[in-house]
């Protein structure tokens, strides 16, 4: 990346010219000929001068120097590990606002697709956000467990597949990082030894007795070896670079005999540094300040590592200009940070409001489970809002998080106190339901359907009336109860299906018998005809019940009977009682207890009505018999007495019907 930026500084017309070989003759020590070849002054061989650490004569304010030192320290760290230079290519998200599921997915993508040191800061932020949410979840689950569990021997356990995935991806990242660092440490130590050896060779390079051409060649070889030496530990970075540049400058001073070649090199370096200054001036106007500051760090690295020294007359001026522009960029960055801090302060106020609302909910007294569910939903919504709110100032981050946890914990404690109070009721309900399960299992094989079915229905009604049981037992006992009930009613259904086939046969028989009954003729003998009708009734009964949907055939049978009774000239009472008896027996055979009960109530009301009517008529008679003409009963009195007799006869019929119905139910 640095090489690309360095190349970009060279415009099409600003490339270094290919200097023709120059011969500089001197007569010192005889006819010594010093040749400055093309390779001595090319860009790739340009000597490097350490200027990020200013020399004593540079007058740079302390604040500016602090900024430069910070940039130098960052570059030293990134030079130690080249992968650090790429970490800014991946945008840093506000991981605190993401859910646990999304955090795990982000971690997976970073670990699987990016270089380990490029995502180090991202992974640590994801870990911090995930563990905060996970630990909060564990605290809630543990409090719920303590509230519901009454067995002191049972320990809290909670397994999260999401946490397992997170641990898997984080372990992979940690293994990759350890492997990376092991390799890096070995290389750093070797590279440091190589660079120190190069510095020692530079010290010994100045030798008046040596051939200049050979010395220049050796000097260029040392620079090539230096550029290829690789990264060194960051704590040695500035010291080693300063030593190297010091001895490079000494060698340039030693080359005073080759002043013209040196000046050409100085001019090239000056052009390069002026282009860097021009680029920084443009960066000061850049809208994306973070991106511009990162490029500024790269330009500092290029200035220091890739471009050699300039002449002393320009050295202080361009360095001070470069430093001043760096200060401007830093000031713009500080303004941005202040703006971000303002946003963080706004987030802090929002989170304080959320915490305050949770604290209020932790004091509102709620007395019903449904209401508590609504309270829990409110806290969950506030909890999600807290996590969705962005970062707060780092100095209050821990305190804010602590306040949030305390508020939620207080709410959970308050909630759990309610459920502890109803825990005893739930255990009592559990005992009741266990008893019903046992009863249902006991009856599930019963074949006495007439007696067992009402009991099973009653058991189901009792189950509905019993309240909640502890959640960990709820599904288990419901499954057992449901299986027992289903088993019994499945058998009842099978039995009814068998009975239905008998009822269909009974209907067919009765349908055929109706034709026989329609052809029946009375003989004229009262007793013989009455016995024949009773035999028909008995035969009809013996056919049994018919399907409910086909019970209309009973009405047809009753119509034929009514016609026969009319022809038989029975008394009204006898006819009425025979019809009533036949109808009641049909209801009894169909087990229609509801209609039988309704009939009983009807009869009792009719008896009461007739008795009241008789009582009123008898009172009226008393009025007329107490008059002067009591011996001579008039037509009104005779009519009243006749009505009384009719009502008494009717009362006897109603009483006989009620007696017959009671005898029928007793049987």
XYZ file of C-alpha atoms in Angstrom:
667
model
C 0.000 0.000 0.000
C 2.862 2.392 0.850
C 4.569 1.677 -2.429
C 1.347 2.545 -4.298
C 0.989 5.854 -2.465
C 4.630 6.685 -3.175
C 4.161 5.951 -6.852
C 1.049 8.146 -6.941
C 3.104 11.129 -5.811
C 5.061 11.015 -9.050
C 3.254 12.728 -11.903
C 3.842 11.778 -15.472
C 6.255 14.685 -15.958
C 7.749 14.412 -12.492
C 9.450 11.071 -12.796
C 13.103 11.006 -12.076
C 15.211 11.497 -15.105
C 17.696 8.859 -16.057
C 20.815 10.650 -15.138
C 23.675 10.130 -17.471
C 26.723 8.801 -15.817
C 28.889 11.647 -14.640
C 32.610 11.580 -14.101
C 34.018 13.887 -11.479
C 37.780 14.128 -11.476
C 39.907 15.176 -8.558
C 43.571 15.217 -8.052
C 43.485 14.471 -4.384
C 45.716 11.543 -3.538
C 46.853 11.309 -7.087
C 44.634 10.785 -10.115
C 41.643 9.405 -8.215
C 38.533 9.233 -10.394
C 35.165 9.129 -8.623
C 32.272 7.965 -10.804
C 28.678 8.613 -9.701
C 26.691 6.054 -11.632
C 22.977 6.140 -12.398
C 22.172 3.714 -9.605
C 23.602 6.065 -7.018
C 20.840 8.630 -7.507
C 17.759 6.708 -8.566
C 14.562 6.910 -6.563
C 14.738 3.352 -5.308
C 18.207 4.002 -3.855
C 17.379 7.417 -2.373
C 18.747 7.598 1.192
C 16.180 7.972 3.962
C 16.338 10.666 6.620
C 14.479 10.419 9.952
C 12.508 13.615 10.305
C 9.482 12.631 12.404
C 11.713 13.154 15.438
C 12.831 16.767 14.979
C 16.418 17.821 15.512
C 17.056 20.359 18.324
C 17.193 23.306 15.941
C 13.599 22.686 14.676
C 11.230 24.994 16.521
C 8.015 22.942 16.805
C 5.403 23.694 19.533
C 4.944 20.997 22.202
C 1.319 20.319 21.188
C 2.340 19.786 17.579
C 5.161 17.530 18.686
C 2.713 15.443 20.710
C 0.601 14.934 17.603
C 3.652 13.936 15.571
C 4.784 11.549 18.274
C 1.335 9.910 18.311
C 1.473 9.394 14.538
C 5.013 8.054 14.800
C 3.939 5.630 17.520
C 1.038 4.378 15.394
C 3.303 3.911 12.388
C 5.797 2.062 14.561
C 3.068 -0.333 15.652
C 1.860 -0.889 12.110
C 5.401 -1.382 10.856
C 5.835 -4.147 13.387
C 2.841 -5.980 11.907
C 1.870 -5.104 8.348
C -1.632 -6.575 8.777
C -2.489 -3.735 11.155
C -2.439 -1.349 8.218
C -5.504 -3.065 6.781
C -7.742 -2.904 9.854
C -9.206 0.444 8.834
C -10.471 -0.935 5.523
C -13.229 -2.740 7.475
C -15.840 -0.301 8.842
C -16.266 -0.457 12.602
C -19.933 -0.981 13.486
C -21.745 -0.009 16.669
C -21.804 -3.602 17.871
C -23.606 -2.769 21.107
C -26.798 -2.139 19.121
C -26.767 -5.564 17.419
C -28.563 -8.664 18.695
C -26.662 -11.731 19.890
C -27.601 -13.633 16.730
C -26.270 -10.878 14.464
C -23.085 -10.564 16.549
C -22.329 -14.260 16.120
C -22.899 -13.980 12.369
C -20.591 -10.939 12.171
C -17.898 -12.801 14.118
C -18.190 -15.770 11.790
C -17.778 -13.598 8.687
C -14.768 -11.704 10.055
C -12.919 -14.800 11.293
C -13.617 -16.769 8.113
C -12.912 -14.089 5.500
C -10.422 -11.545 6.885
C -6.805 -11.500 8.075
C -6.560 -12.090 11.797
C -4.899 -8.786 12.772
C -7.110 -6.786 10.442
C -10.146 -7.693 12.538
C -8.592 -7.778 16.016
C -10.354 -4.646 17.247
C -13.615 -5.704 15.608
C -13.529 -9.119 17.262
C -12.821 -7.644 20.692
C -15.720 -5.200 20.332
C -18.005 -8.041 19.259
C -16.839 -10.132 22.218
C -17.499 -7.277 24.627
C -21.009 -6.648 23.252
C -21.932 -10.350 23.064
C -20.754 -11.251 26.569
C -22.532 -8.240 28.054
C -25.817 -9.381 26.523
C -25.182 -13.055 27.319
C -24.264 -12.445 30.955
C -27.360 -10.325 31.326
C -29.441 -13.179 29.887
C -27.810 -15.695 32.254
C -28.618 -13.515 35.252
C -32.263 -13.373 34.205
C -32.465 -17.135 33.633
C -30.818 -17.815 36.993
C -33.247 -15.548 38.795
C -36.163 -17.296 37.079
C -34.708 -20.669 38.108
C -34.293 -19.591 41.724
C -37.847 -18.271 41.750
C -39.374 -21.468 40.365
C -37.139 -24.147 41.854
C -37.829 -25.368 45.397
C -35.423 -28.306 45.398
C -32.144 -27.257 47.106
C -30.301 -30.173 45.503
C -31.049 -29.020 41.956
C -28.383 -26.734 40.467
C -28.889 -24.070 37.845
C -27.874 -25.015 34.309
C -28.451 -23.165 31.072
C -27.116 -24.201 27.675
C -27.205 -21.784 24.785
C -26.482 -23.044 21.249
C -25.731 -19.425 20.363
C -22.992 -19.239 23.017
C -21.532 -22.506 21.725
C -21.270 -21.028 18.218
C -19.717 -17.858 19.573
C -17.074 -19.816 21.526
C -16.306 -21.874 18.439
C -15.645 -18.833 16.230
C -13.766 -16.932 18.930
C -11.534 -19.947 19.617
C -10.730 -20.094 15.908
C -9.801 -16.394 15.968
C -7.634 -16.879 19.070
C -5.829 -19.856 17.516
C -5.182 -17.899 14.320
C -3.904 -14.941 16.339
C -1.551 -17.116 18.418
C -0.167 -18.723 15.283
C 0.283 -15.298 13.724
C 2.132 -13.909 16.761
C 4.435 -16.899 17.072
C 5.497 -16.473 13.464
C 5.721 -12.700 13.871
C 7.935 -12.814 16.966
C 10.403 -15.131 15.280
C 10.609 -12.863 12.216
C 10.862 -9.659 14.271
C 13.870 -10.904 16.193
C 15.662 -12.018 13.026
C 14.834 -8.757 11.201
C 16.108 -6.654 14.120
C 19.422 -8.464 14.129
C 19.692 -7.958 10.369
C 18.995 -4.201 10.592
C 21.432 -3.684 13.483
C 24.116 -5.469 11.474
C 23.405 -3.130 8.509
C 23.800 -0.099 10.788
C 27.169 -1.429 11.979
C 28.283 -1.852 8.385
C 27.225 1.741 7.652
C 29.400 2.916 10.556
C 32.415 1.249 9.011
C 31.600 2.319 5.477
C 33.488 5.626 5.665
C 37.085 4.793 4.771
C 39.260 7.411 3.008
C 41.552 4.659 1.787
C 38.717 2.779 0.045
C 37.775 3.163 -3.577
C 34.727 5.510 -3.839
C 33.138 3.460 -6.581
C 33.295 0.320 -4.457
C 32.056 2.252 -1.426
C 29.029 3.589 -3.351
C 28.254 0.141 -4.592
C 28.476 -1.228 -1.060
C 26.282 1.640 0.205
C 23.564 0.847 -2.380
C 23.709 -2.819 -1.451
C 23.206 -1.916 2.220
C 20.153 0.193 1.353
C 18.657 -2.633 -0.677
C 19.241 -5.035 2.188
C 17.676 -2.509 4.587
C 14.526 -2.124 2.494
C 14.140 -5.896 2.254
C 14.861 -6.602 5.914
C 11.195 -6.686 7.073
C 9.429 -5.585 10.258
C 11.084 -5.096 13.645
C 9.643 -4.682 17.196
C 7.798 -1.378 17.583
C 9.734 -0.430 20.729
C 12.980 -0.579 18.691
C 11.519 1.046 15.587
C 12.326 4.748 16.078
C 15.720 4.118 17.675
C 16.909 1.837 14.872
C 15.566 4.135 12.121
C 17.234 7.170 13.705
C 20.584 5.390 13.886
C 20.273 4.295 10.309
C 19.410 7.784 9.058
C 22.202 9.335 11.119
C 24.805 7.160 9.461
C 23.222 7.684 6.027
C 23.601 11.464 6.478
C 27.188 10.986 7.603
C 27.850 9.048 4.455
C 26.263 11.837 2.373
C 28.540 14.339 4.118
C 31.456 12.067 3.308
C 30.379 12.235 -0.326
C 31.057 16.008 -0.460
C 33.449 15.307 -3.314
C 30.398 14.076 -5.290
C 28.362 17.204 -4.470
C 26.617 17.439 -7.833
C 25.205 13.871 -7.603
C 24.142 14.495 -4.017
C 22.373 17.747 -4.960
C 20.429 15.958 -7.687
C 19.295 13.402 -5.104
C 18.399 16.199 -2.637
C 16.336 17.931 -5.327
C 14.465 14.737 -6.128
C 13.685 14.166 -2.449
C 12.536 17.779 -2.078
C 10.161 17.380 -5.030
C 8.722 14.253 -3.495
C 8.191 15.882 -0.117
C 6.616 18.963 -1.695
C 4.141 16.656 -3.436
C 3.358 15.084 -0.069
C 2.747 18.568 1.368
C 0.442 19.379 -1.538
C -1.444 16.163 -0.932
C -1.825 16.956 2.778
C -3.166 20.416 1.899
C -5.843 18.654 -0.160
C -6.552 16.223 2.658
C -7.246 19.100 5.031
C -10.278 19.895 2.844
C -11.426 16.249 2.675
C -14.959 15.661 4.067
C -14.205 12.142 5.305
C -11.887 13.149 8.127
C -11.117 9.658 9.391
C -10.156 8.477 5.925
C -8.011 11.603 5.412
C -6.244 11.101 8.750
C -5.436 7.513 7.879
C -3.885 8.644 4.607
C -1.959 11.298 6.553
C -0.442 8.531 8.676
C 0.576 6.733 5.488
C 2.157 9.930 4.132
C 4.142 10.315 7.345
C 5.396 6.782 6.863
C 6.360 7.488 3.247
C 8.093 10.741 4.302
C 10.093 8.891 6.893
C 10.764 5.513 5.335
C 10.704 5.934 1.564
C 12.089 9.417 0.862
C 15.612 10.475 1.632
C 16.924 13.753 3.068
C 16.847 17.210 1.466
C 19.393 19.943 1.639
C 19.769 21.688 4.996
C 18.544 25.028 3.619
C 15.061 23.471 2.941
C 14.961 20.861 5.678
C 13.492 22.974 8.503
C 11.076 24.858 6.253
C 9.370 21.868 4.644
C 9.287 19.918 7.887
C 7.631 22.814 9.732
C 5.093 23.167 6.889
C 4.344 19.460 6.974
C 3.986 19.571 10.777
C 1.663 22.588 10.652
C -0.615 20.858 8.154
C -0.604 17.786 10.355
C -1.737 20.004 13.238
C -4.632 21.338 11.132
C -5.732 17.820 10.258
C -5.525 16.829 13.900
C -7.643 19.826 14.940
C -10.357 18.875 12.403
C -10.285 15.349 13.777
C -10.706 16.658 17.299
C -13.765 18.648 16.185
C -15.206 15.435 14.761
C -14.510 13.636 18.022
C -16.265 16.411 19.916
C -19.281 15.990 17.668
C -19.233 12.252 18.251
C -18.933 12.897 21.950
C -22.047 15.069 21.713
C -23.878 12.118 20.148
C -22.560 9.857 22.869
C -23.864 12.288 25.494
C -27.284 12.198 23.813
C -27.154 8.411 23.911
C -26.250 8.606 27.587
C -29.367 10.669 28.320
C -31.522 8.199 26.373
C -30.095 5.262 28.309
C -30.636 7.090 31.606
C -34.301 7.596 30.652
C -34.630 3.901 29.828
C -33.063 2.936 33.165
C -35.429 5.302 34.977
C -38.469 3.709 33.302
C -37.284 0.225 34.312
C -36.786 1.447 37.872
C -40.396 2.688 37.915
C -41.653 -0.677 36.639
C -39.677 -2.338 39.444
C -41.931 -0.554 41.975
C -45.383 -0.915 40.366
C -47.395 -3.477 42.291
C -49.040 -6.071 40.044
C -51.291 -8.826 41.384
C -52.154 -10.970 38.362
C -50.134 -13.196 36.053
C -51.577 -11.574 32.902
C -50.592 -8.132 34.170
C -47.099 -9.365 34.961
C -46.765 -10.630 31.404
C -47.551 -7.094 30.216
C -44.909 -5.698 32.599
C -42.355 -8.196 31.358
C -43.073 -7.172 27.744
C -42.515 -3.530 28.691
C -39.150 -4.294 30.298
C -38.112 -6.422 27.321
C -38.953 -3.551 24.965
C -36.933 -1.133 27.131
C -34.083 -3.618 27.273
C -33.997 -3.849 23.470
C -34.137 -0.051 23.232
C -31.161 0.182 25.603
C -29.072 -2.134 23.441
C -30.203 -0.381 20.260
C -29.056 2.991 21.576
C -25.520 3.835 20.471
C -22.332 4.253 22.477
C -21.951 6.478 25.519
C -18.740 8.228 26.677
C -16.194 5.584 27.618
C -15.633 7.043 31.096
C -19.280 6.387 32.069
C -19.833 3.231 30.048
C -19.260 0.814 32.940
C -21.355 2.886 35.347
C -24.231 3.090 32.854
C -24.110 -0.628 32.201
C -24.017 -1.311 35.937
C -27.061 0.911 36.558
C -28.935 -0.872 33.782
C -28.151 -4.308 35.218
C -29.190 -3.236 38.708
C -32.493 -1.810 37.425
C -33.314 -5.004 35.515
C -32.223 -7.160 38.451
C -34.457 -5.197 40.823
C -37.386 -5.659 38.457
C -36.746 -9.400 38.246
C -36.479 -9.646 42.027
C -39.758 -7.749 42.392
C -41.390 -9.990 39.785
C -40.023 -13.173 41.328
C -41.393 -12.234 44.740
C -44.874 -12.364 43.210
C -44.289 -15.760 41.668
C -42.807 -17.087 44.884
C -46.068 -16.179 46.594
C -48.102 -18.176 44.090
C -45.582 -21.022 44.041
C -47.428 -22.853 46.812
C -50.710 -22.569 44.900
C -49.047 -23.956 41.790
C -47.676 -26.923 43.754
C -51.157 -27.563 45.183
C -52.576 -27.398 41.663
C -49.913 -29.839 40.556
C -50.994 -32.328 43.240
C -54.638 -31.997 42.151
C -53.813 -32.548 38.501
C -51.591 -35.518 39.291
C -54.583 -37.056 41.130
C -56.791 -36.458 38.084
C -54.188 -38.051 35.831
C -54.155 -41.133 38.071
C -57.957 -41.306 38.036
C -58.101 -40.930 34.252
C -55.527 -43.705 33.797
C -57.527 -45.923 36.137
C -60.721 -45.459 34.099
C -59.229 -45.456 30.604
C -59.778 -49.232 30.149
C -63.329 -49.252 31.553
C -66.040 -50.843 29.378
C -68.897 -49.597 31.521
C -69.407 -46.628 29.273
C -72.730 -45.523 30.747
C -71.215 -45.102 34.200
C -67.688 -44.058 33.232
C -68.407 -41.425 30.559
C -69.992 -38.901 32.958
C -67.076 -39.384 35.350
C -64.505 -38.797 32.617
C -66.342 -35.661 31.512
C -66.410 -34.455 35.112
C -62.663 -35.086 35.419
C -62.067 -32.939 32.338
C -64.183 -30.135 33.787
C -62.250 -30.288 37.056
C -58.979 -30.094 35.128
C -60.133 -26.883 33.452
C -61.022 -25.339 36.814
C -57.592 -26.034 38.337
C -55.094 -23.189 37.922
C -51.495 -23.140 36.683
C -48.831 -25.616 37.733
C -45.025 -25.092 37.705
C -43.949 -24.686 34.114
C -41.423 -27.510 34.129
C -44.188 -30.033 34.940
C -46.982 -28.530 32.842
C -46.306 -30.208 29.495
C -45.564 -33.608 31.032
C -48.744 -33.991 33.101
C -50.922 -32.515 30.347
C -49.568 -35.087 27.917
C -50.322 -37.946 30.342
C -53.831 -36.655 31.061
C -54.638 -36.096 27.400
C -53.421 -39.574 26.415
C -55.562 -41.247 29.107
C -58.697 -39.296 28.108
C -58.136 -39.859 24.388
C -57.625 -43.581 24.993
C -60.987 -43.883 26.787
C -63.001 -41.774 24.356
C -61.503 -43.586 21.369
C -62.846 -46.825 22.845
C -66.224 -45.145 23.482
C -66.320 -44.039 19.866
C -65.634 -47.571 18.674
C -68.447 -48.881 20.887
C -70.856 -46.267 19.541
C -69.961 -47.198 16.004
C -70.928 -50.786 16.815
C -74.190 -49.625 18.422
C -75.020 -47.526 15.393
C -75.101 -50.630 13.212
C -77.681 -52.147 15.605
C -79.729 -48.943 15.530
C -79.801 -48.985 11.713
C -81.062 -52.569 11.817
C -83.703 -51.541 14.371
C -84.856 -48.734 12.062
C -85.190 -51.118 9.134
C -87.264 -53.510 11.258
C -89.524 -50.741 12.535
C -89.980 -49.351 9.048
C -91.119 -52.757 7.803
C -93.338 -53.226 10.875
C -95.159 -49.952 10.175
C -96.594 -51.462 6.995
C -97.913 -54.420 9.020
C -99.403 -52.060 11.612
C -101.177 -49.970 8.988
C -102.946 -53.106 7.741
C -104.101 -54.056 11.265
C -107.907 -54.105 11.714
C -109.839 -54.116 14.997
C -112.108 -57.138 15.597
C -114.732 -55.187 17.530
C -114.055 -57.051 20.757
C -112.783 -54.417 23.195
C -110.538 -56.659 25.289
C -109.135 -58.566 22.307
C -108.366 -55.342 20.414
C -106.756 -53.722 23.476
C -104.491 -56.728 24.051
C -103.514 -56.692 20.357
C -102.596 -52.998 20.506
C -100.505 -53.605 23.638
C -98.745 -56.462 21.859
C -97.915 -54.149 18.952
C -96.480 -51.641 21.394
C -94.359 -54.303 23.103
C -93.135 -55.652 19.748
C -92.186 -52.123 18.677
C -90.201 -51.579 21.866
C -88.315 -54.816 21.449
C -86.900 -53.636 18.120
C -84.723 -51.211 20.141
C -83.466 -47.707 19.485
C -83.100 -46.152 16.068
C -80.427 -43.608 14.950
C -81.087 -40.150 16.285
C -81.436 -38.687 12.797
C -84.231 -41.207 12.008
C -86.331 -40.889 15.139
C -89.150 -39.421 13.090
C -90.350 -43.008 12.669
C -91.508 -42.929 16.316
C -93.941 -40.121 15.445
C -95.434 -42.188 12.640
C -95.928 -45.105 15.010
C -97.655 -42.838 17.580
C -100.068 -41.480 14.951
C -101.162 -45.010 14.054
C -101.663 -45.785 17.762
C -103.754 -42.631 18.231
C -106.049 -43.694 15.401
C -106.432 -47.176 16.905
C -107.193 -45.795 20.357
C -109.906 -43.569 18.908
C -111.506 -46.561 17.215
C -111.228 -48.567 20.416
C -113.348 -45.993 22.291
C -111.201 -46.071 25.440
C -111.796 -43.503 28.115
C -109.899 -40.304 27.720
C -107.841 -41.086 30.802
C -106.836 -44.546 29.640
C -105.921 -43.277 26.197
C -103.887 -40.410 27.620
C -102.038 -42.690 30.035
C -101.207 -45.244 27.381
C -99.827 -42.548 25.077
C -97.879 -41.040 27.937
C -96.483 -44.385 28.979
C -95.339 -45.158 25.457
C -93.652 -41.772 25.031
C -91.867 -41.953 28.388
C -90.562 -45.429 27.691
C -89.107 -44.186 24.388
C -87.322 -41.365 26.211
C -86.026 -43.781 28.816
C -84.655 -46.151 26.204
C -82.840 -43.281 24.504
C -81.222 -42.264 27.831
C -82.460 -38.747 27.276
C -82.350 -37.765 30.947
C -82.691 -34.086 30.153
C -86.100 -34.540 28.530
C -87.209 -36.833 31.326
C -86.239 -34.216 33.900
C -88.053 -31.530 31.937
C -91.151 -33.746 31.774
C -91.029 -34.232 35.536
C -90.858 -30.482 36.114
C -93.748 -29.957 33.714
C -95.941 -32.483 35.522
C -95.213 -30.986 38.928
C -96.158 -27.521 37.668
C -99.397 -28.816 36.104
C -100.333 -30.557 39.368
C -99.698 -27.342 41.263
C -101.767 -25.318 38.769
C -104.737 -27.720 38.936
C -104.613 -27.827 42.745
C -104.657 -24.048 42.883
C -107.569 -23.968 40.462
C -109.540 -26.479 42.582
C -108.787 -24.505 45.731
C -110.100 -21.317 44.101
C -113.272 -23.012 42.872
C -113.963 -24.493 46.293
C -113.590 -21.037 47.859
C -116.160 -19.743 45.396
C -118.564 -22.542 46.362
C -118.242 -21.519 50.014
C -119.368 -18.016 49.136
C -122.518 -19.211 47.419
C -123.455 -21.877 50.018
C -123.343 -19.317 52.856
C -126.098 -17.152 51.313
C -129.836 -17.263 52.211
C -130.663 -19.406 49.227
C -128.025 -22.048 49.961
C -130.622 -24.837 49.824
C -131.503 -23.933 46.348
C -128.309 -24.267 44.331
C -128.508 -22.170 41.242
C -126.980 -22.902 37.862
C -123.761 -21.074 38.701
C -123.103 -23.302 41.701
C -123.817 -26.398 39.670
C -121.398 -25.253 36.968
C -118.690 -24.627 39.560
C -119.160 -28.059 41.063
C -118.925 -29.598 37.603
C -115.610 -27.744 36.974
C -114.279 -28.944 40.288
C -115.022 -32.531 39.338
C -113.345 -32.111 35.943
C -110.217 -30.579 37.562
C -110.041 -33.368 40.144
C -110.201 -35.962 37.388
C -107.449 -34.071 35.534
C -105.434 -33.875 38.749
C -105.597 -37.653 39.133
C -104.270 -38.063 35.594
C -101.338 -35.697 36.202
C -100.515 -37.447 39.473
C -100.644 -40.864 37.827
C -98.295 -39.607 35.126
C -95.849 -38.243 37.685
C -95.987 -41.500 39.652
C -95.364 -43.508 36.502
C -92.436 -41.269 35.544
C -90.870 -41.593 38.985
C -91.226 -45.373 38.884
C -89.649 -45.361 35.421
C -86.613 -43.342 36.621
C -86.255 -45.573 39.682
C -86.075 -48.626 37.478
